[in-house]
mmCIF file of C-alpha atoms in Angstrom:
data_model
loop_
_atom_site.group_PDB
_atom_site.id
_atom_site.type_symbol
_atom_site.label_atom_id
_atom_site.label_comp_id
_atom_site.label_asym_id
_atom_site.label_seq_id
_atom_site.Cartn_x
_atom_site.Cartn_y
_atom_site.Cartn_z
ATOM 1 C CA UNK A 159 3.608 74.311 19.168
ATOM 2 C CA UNK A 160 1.902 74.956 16.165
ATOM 3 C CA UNK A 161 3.704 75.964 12.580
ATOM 4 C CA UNK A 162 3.002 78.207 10.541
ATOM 5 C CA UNK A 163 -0.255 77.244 8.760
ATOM 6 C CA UNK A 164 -0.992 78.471 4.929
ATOM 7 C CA UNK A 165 -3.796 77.432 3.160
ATOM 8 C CA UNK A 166 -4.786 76.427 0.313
ATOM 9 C CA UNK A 167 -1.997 74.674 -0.507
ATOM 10 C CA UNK A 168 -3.002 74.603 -4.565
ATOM 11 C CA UNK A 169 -4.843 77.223 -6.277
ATOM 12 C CA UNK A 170 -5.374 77.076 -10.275
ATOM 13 C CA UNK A 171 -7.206 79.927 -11.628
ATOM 14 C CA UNK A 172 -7.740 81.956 -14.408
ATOM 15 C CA UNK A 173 -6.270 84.775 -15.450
ATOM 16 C CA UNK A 174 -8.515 87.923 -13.953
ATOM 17 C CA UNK A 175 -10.070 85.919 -11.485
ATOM 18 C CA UNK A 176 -9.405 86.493 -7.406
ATOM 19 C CA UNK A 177 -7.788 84.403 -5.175
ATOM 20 C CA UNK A 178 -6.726 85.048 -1.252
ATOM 21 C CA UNK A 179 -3.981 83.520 0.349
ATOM 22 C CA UNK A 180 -3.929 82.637 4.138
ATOM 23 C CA UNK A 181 -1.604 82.817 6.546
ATOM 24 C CA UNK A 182 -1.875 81.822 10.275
ATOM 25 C CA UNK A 183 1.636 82.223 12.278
ATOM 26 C CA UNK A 184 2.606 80.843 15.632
ATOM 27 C CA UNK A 185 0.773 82.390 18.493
ATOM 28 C CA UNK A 186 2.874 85.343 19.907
ATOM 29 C CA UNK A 187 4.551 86.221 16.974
ATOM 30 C CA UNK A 188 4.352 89.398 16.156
ATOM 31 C CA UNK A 189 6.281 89.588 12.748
ATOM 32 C CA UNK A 190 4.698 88.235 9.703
ATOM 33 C CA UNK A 191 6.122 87.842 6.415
ATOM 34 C CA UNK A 192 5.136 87.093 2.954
ATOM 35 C CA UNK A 193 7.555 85.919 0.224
ATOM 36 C CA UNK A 194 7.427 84.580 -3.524
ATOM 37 C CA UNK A 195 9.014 82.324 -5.473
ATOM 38 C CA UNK A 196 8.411 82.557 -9.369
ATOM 39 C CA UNK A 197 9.709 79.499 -11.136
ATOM 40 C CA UNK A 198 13.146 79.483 -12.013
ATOM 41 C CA UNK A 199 14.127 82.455 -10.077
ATOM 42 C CA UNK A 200 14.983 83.602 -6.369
ATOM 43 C CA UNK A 201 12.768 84.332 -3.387
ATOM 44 C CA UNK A 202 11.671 87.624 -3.062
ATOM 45 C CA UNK A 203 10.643 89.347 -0.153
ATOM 46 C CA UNK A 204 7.008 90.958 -0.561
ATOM 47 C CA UNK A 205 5.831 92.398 2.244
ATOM 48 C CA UNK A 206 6.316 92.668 6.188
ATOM 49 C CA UNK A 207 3.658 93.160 9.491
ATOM 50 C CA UNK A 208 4.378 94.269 12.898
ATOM 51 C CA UNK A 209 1.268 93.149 14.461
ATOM 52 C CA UNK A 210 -1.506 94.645 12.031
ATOM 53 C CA UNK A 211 1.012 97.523 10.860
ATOM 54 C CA UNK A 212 2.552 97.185 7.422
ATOM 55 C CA UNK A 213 6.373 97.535 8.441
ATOM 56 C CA UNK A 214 7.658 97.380 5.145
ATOM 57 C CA UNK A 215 5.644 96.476 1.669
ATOM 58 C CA UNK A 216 8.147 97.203 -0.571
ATOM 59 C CA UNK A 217 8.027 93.846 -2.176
ATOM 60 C CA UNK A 218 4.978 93.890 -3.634
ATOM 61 C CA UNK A 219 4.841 94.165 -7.520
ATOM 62 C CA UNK A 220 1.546 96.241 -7.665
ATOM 63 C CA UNK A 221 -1.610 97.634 -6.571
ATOM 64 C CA UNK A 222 -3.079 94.299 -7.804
ATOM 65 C CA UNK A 223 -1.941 92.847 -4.740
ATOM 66 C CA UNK A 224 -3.389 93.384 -1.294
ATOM 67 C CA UNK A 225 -2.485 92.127 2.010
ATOM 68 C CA UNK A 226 -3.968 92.607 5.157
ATOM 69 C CA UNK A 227 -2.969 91.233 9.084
ATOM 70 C CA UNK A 228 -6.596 92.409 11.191
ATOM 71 C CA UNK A 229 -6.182 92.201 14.868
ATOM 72 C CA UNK A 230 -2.766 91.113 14.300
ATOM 73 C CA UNK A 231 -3.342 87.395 14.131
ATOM 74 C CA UNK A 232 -3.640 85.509 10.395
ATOM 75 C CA UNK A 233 -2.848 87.570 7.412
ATOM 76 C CA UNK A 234 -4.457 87.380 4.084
ATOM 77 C CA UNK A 235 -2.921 88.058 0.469
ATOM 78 C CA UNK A 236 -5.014 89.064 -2.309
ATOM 79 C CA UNK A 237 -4.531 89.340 -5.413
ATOM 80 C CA UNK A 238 -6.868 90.974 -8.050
ATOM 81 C CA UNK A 239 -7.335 90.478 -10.757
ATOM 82 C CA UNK A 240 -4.429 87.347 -11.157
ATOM 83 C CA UNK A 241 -2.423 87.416 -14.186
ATOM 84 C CA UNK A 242 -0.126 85.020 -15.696
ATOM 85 C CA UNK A 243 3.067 86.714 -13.880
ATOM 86 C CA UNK A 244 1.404 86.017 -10.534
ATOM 87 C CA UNK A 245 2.040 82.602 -10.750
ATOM 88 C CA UNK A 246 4.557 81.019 -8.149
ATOM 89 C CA UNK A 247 4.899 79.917 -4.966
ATOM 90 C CA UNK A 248 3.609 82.492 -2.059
ATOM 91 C CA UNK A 249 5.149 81.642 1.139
ATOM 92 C CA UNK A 250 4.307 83.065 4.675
ATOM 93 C CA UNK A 251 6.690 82.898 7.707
ATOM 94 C CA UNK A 252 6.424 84.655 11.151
ATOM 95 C CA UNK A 253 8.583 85.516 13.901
ATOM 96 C CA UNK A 254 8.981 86.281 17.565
ATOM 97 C CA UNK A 255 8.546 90.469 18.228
ATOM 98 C CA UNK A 256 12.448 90.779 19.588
ATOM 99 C CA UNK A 257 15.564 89.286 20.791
ATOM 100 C CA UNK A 258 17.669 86.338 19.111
ATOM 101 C CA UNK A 259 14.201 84.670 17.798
ATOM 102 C CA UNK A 260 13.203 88.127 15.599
ATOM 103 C CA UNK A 261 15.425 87.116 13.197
ATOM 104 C CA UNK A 262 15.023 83.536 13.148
ATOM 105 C CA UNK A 263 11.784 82.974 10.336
ATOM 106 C CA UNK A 264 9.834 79.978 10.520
ATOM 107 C CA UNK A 265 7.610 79.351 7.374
ATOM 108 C CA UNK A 266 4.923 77.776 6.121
ATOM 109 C CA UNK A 267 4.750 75.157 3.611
ATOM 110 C CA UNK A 268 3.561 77.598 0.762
ATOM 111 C CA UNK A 269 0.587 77.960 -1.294
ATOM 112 C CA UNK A 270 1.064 77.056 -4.880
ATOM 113 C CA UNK A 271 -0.817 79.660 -7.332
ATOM 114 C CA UNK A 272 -1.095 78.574 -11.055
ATOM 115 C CA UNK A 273 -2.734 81.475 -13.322
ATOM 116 C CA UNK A 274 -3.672 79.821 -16.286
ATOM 117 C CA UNK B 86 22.725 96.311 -1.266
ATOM 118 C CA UNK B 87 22.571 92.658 0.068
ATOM 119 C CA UNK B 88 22.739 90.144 -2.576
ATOM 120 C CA UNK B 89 23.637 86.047 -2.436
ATOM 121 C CA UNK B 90 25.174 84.021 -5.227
ATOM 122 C CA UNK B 91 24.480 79.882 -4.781
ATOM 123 C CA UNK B 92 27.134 78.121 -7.443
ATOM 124 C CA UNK B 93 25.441 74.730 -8.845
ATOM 125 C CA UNK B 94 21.554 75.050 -9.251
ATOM 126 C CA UNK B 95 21.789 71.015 -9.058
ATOM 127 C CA UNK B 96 24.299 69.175 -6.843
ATOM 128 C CA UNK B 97 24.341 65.532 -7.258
ATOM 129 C CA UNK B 98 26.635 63.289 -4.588
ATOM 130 C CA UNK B 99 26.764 59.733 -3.657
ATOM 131 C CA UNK B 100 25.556 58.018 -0.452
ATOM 132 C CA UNK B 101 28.211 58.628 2.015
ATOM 133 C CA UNK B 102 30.314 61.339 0.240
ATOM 134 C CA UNK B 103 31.360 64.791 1.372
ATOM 135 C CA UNK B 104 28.557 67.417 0.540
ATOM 136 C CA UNK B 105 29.319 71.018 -0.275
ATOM 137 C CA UNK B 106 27.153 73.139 -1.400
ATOM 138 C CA UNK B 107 28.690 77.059 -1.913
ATOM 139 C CA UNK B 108 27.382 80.185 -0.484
ATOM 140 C CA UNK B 109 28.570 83.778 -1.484
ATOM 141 C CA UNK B 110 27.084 87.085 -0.001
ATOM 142 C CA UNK B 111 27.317 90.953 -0.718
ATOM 143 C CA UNK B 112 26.918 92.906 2.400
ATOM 144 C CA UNK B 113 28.213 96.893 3.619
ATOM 145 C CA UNK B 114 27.075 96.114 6.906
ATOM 146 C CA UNK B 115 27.938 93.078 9.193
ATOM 147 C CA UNK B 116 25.248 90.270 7.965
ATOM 148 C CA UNK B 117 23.038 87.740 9.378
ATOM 149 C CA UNK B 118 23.571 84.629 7.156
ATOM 150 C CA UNK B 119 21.454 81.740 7.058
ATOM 151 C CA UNK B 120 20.486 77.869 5.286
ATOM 152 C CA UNK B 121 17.190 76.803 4.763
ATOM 153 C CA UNK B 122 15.927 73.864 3.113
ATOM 154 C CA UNK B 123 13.136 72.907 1.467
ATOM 155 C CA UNK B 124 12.233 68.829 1.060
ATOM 156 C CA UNK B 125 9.474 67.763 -1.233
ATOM 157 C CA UNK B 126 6.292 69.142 -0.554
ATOM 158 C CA UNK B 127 7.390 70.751 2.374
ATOM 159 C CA UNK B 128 7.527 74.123 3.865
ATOM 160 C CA UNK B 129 11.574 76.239 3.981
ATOM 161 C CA UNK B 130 13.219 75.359 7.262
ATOM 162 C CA UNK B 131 16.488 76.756 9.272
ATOM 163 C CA UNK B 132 18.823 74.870 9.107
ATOM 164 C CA UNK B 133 21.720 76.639 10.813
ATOM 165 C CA UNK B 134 22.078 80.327 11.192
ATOM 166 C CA UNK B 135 25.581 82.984 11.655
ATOM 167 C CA UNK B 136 24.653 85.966 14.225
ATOM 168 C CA UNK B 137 28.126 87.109 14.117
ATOM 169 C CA UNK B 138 29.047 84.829 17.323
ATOM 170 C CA UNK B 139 30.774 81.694 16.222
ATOM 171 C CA UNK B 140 32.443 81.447 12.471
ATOM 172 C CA UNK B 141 31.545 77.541 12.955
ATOM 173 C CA UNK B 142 28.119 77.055 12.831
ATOM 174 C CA UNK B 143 26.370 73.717 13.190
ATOM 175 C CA UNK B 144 22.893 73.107 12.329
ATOM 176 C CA UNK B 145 20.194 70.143 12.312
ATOM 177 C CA UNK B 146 20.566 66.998 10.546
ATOM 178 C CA UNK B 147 24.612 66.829 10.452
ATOM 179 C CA UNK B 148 25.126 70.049 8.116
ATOM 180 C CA UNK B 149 27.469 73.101 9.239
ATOM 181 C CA UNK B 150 29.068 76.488 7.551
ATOM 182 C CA UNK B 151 32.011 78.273 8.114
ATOM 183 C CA UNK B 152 31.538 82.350 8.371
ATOM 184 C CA UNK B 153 34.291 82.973 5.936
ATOM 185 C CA UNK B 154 34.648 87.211 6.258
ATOM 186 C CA UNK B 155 37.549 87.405 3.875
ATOM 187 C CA UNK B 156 36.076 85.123 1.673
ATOM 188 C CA UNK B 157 32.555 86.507 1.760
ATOM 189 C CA UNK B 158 31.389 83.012 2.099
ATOM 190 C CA UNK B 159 29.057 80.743 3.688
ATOM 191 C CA UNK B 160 29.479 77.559 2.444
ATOM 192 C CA UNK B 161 27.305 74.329 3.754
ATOM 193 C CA UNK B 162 28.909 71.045 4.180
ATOM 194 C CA UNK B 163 28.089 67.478 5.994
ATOM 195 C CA UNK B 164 30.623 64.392 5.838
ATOM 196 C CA UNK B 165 27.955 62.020 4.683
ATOM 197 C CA UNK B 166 25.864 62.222 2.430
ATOM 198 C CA UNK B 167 22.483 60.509 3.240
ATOM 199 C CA UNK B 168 19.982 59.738 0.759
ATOM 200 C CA UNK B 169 17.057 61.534 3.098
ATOM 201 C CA UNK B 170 19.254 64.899 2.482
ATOM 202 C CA UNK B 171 18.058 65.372 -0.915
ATOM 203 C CA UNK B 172 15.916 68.806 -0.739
ATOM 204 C CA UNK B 173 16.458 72.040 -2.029
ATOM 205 C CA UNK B 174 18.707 74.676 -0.376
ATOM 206 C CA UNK B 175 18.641 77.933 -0.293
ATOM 207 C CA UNK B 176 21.397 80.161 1.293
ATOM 208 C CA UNK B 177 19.943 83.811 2.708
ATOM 209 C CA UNK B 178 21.297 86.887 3.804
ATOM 210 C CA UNK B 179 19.341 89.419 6.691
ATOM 211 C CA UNK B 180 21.372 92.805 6.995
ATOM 212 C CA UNK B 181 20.349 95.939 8.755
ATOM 213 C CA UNK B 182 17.474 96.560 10.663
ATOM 214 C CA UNK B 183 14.679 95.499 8.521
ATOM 215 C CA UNK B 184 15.044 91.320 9.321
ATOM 216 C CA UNK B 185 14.157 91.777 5.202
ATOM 217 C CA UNK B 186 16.016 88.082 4.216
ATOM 218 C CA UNK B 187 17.467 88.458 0.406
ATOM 219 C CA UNK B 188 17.611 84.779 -0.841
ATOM 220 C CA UNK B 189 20.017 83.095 -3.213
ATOM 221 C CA UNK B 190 18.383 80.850 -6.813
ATOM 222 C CA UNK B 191 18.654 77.799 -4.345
ATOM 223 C CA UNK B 192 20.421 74.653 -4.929
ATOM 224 C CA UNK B 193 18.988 71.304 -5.889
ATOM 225 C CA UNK B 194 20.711 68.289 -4.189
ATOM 226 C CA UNK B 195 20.517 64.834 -5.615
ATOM 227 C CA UNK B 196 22.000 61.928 -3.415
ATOM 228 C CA UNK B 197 22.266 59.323 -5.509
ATOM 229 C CA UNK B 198 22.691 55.435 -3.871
#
């Protein structure tokens, strides 16, 4: 079974510019999940799909940041235009819809964004 | 609110020795507790997981935590020490409905040989 794929891995840009974050999850799962670390301090919890519905995006910092999960399947993460603060670690994880495994998260390796 | 305290941002134990690394949670409702660690260049994965069955829970790789109620604790520990265990860990707490995991600083262990 496939992981949790993110990609890219590395992204240095500069402050203002765009960047999108992807996120493909295991086949079947229906939960999706996008969290941050910022150097130094804790994960935080940005942003959760059901499918292609936004369950919960009461993580995210601002309306600089966009995410999207069309047809239910990868999810992207947007952010625009990047500033200085956005720079951290943006990690994906999915889960299974229900049961014991809904609450078991398996992530992705992260994708590093430096904001220079 | 949910909250989890990790004591010791860096851990540093021998080859072979006990490893302990502490756990404390804040929780008004019954909580989903869980490890997850992170090696180099790697993505976070479970290492053991509490879902209010067993206190005693054992995970991958040798490691296990004790549900400690009284104690609000969840506290990670393996025997031996190996030096491939040196990763960073991060203790997390799910409660309610939401599956919304709130994540201690993480703790940094160094097995030294």
């Amino acid at each position: 079974e496939a992981g949790v794929t993110q990609f890219p891995s590395h992204s240095v840009i500069e402050k203002g510019q765009t960047v999108t974050l992807r996120c493909d999850p295991i086949s079947g799962h229906d939960n999706l999940y996008w969290y941050r670390r910022v150097m130094g301090k804790e994960i935080k919890f940005l942003l959760h799909f059901v499918k292609e519905s936004k369950q919960d995006e009461s993580g995210m910092p601002n309306n600089r940041f966009l995410a999207e999960r069309t047809g239910g399947t990868y999810s992207t993460l947007k952010v625009q235009p990047a500033e200085l603060e956005d720079s951290g670690v943006y990690f994906c994880a999915s889960s299974q819809a229900r049961g014991s495994g809904a609450n078991v998260l398996t992530f992705g390796a992260g994708s590093r964004l430096t904001v220079l | 609110a949910q909250s989890v305290t990790q004591l010791g941002s860096h851990v540093s134990v021998s080859e072979g020795a006990l490893v302990l690394l502490r756990c404390n949670y804040s929780s008004s409702v019954p909580p989903y507790l869980f490890w997850y660690v992170q090696y180099p260049n790697q993505g976070l994965q479970l290492l053991l997981k509490y879902t209010s069955a067993a206190t005693l829970v054992k995970g991958i790789n040798g490691f296990e935590a004790e549900f400690k109620k009284s104690e609000t604790s969840f506290h990670l520990t393996k025997p031996s020490a190996h030096m491939s265990d040196a990763a960073e860990y991060f203790c997390a707490v799910n409660a309610g409905n939401n599956r919304k995991l709130i994540w201690g600083l993480g703790t940094s262990l160094a097995v030294n040989p």
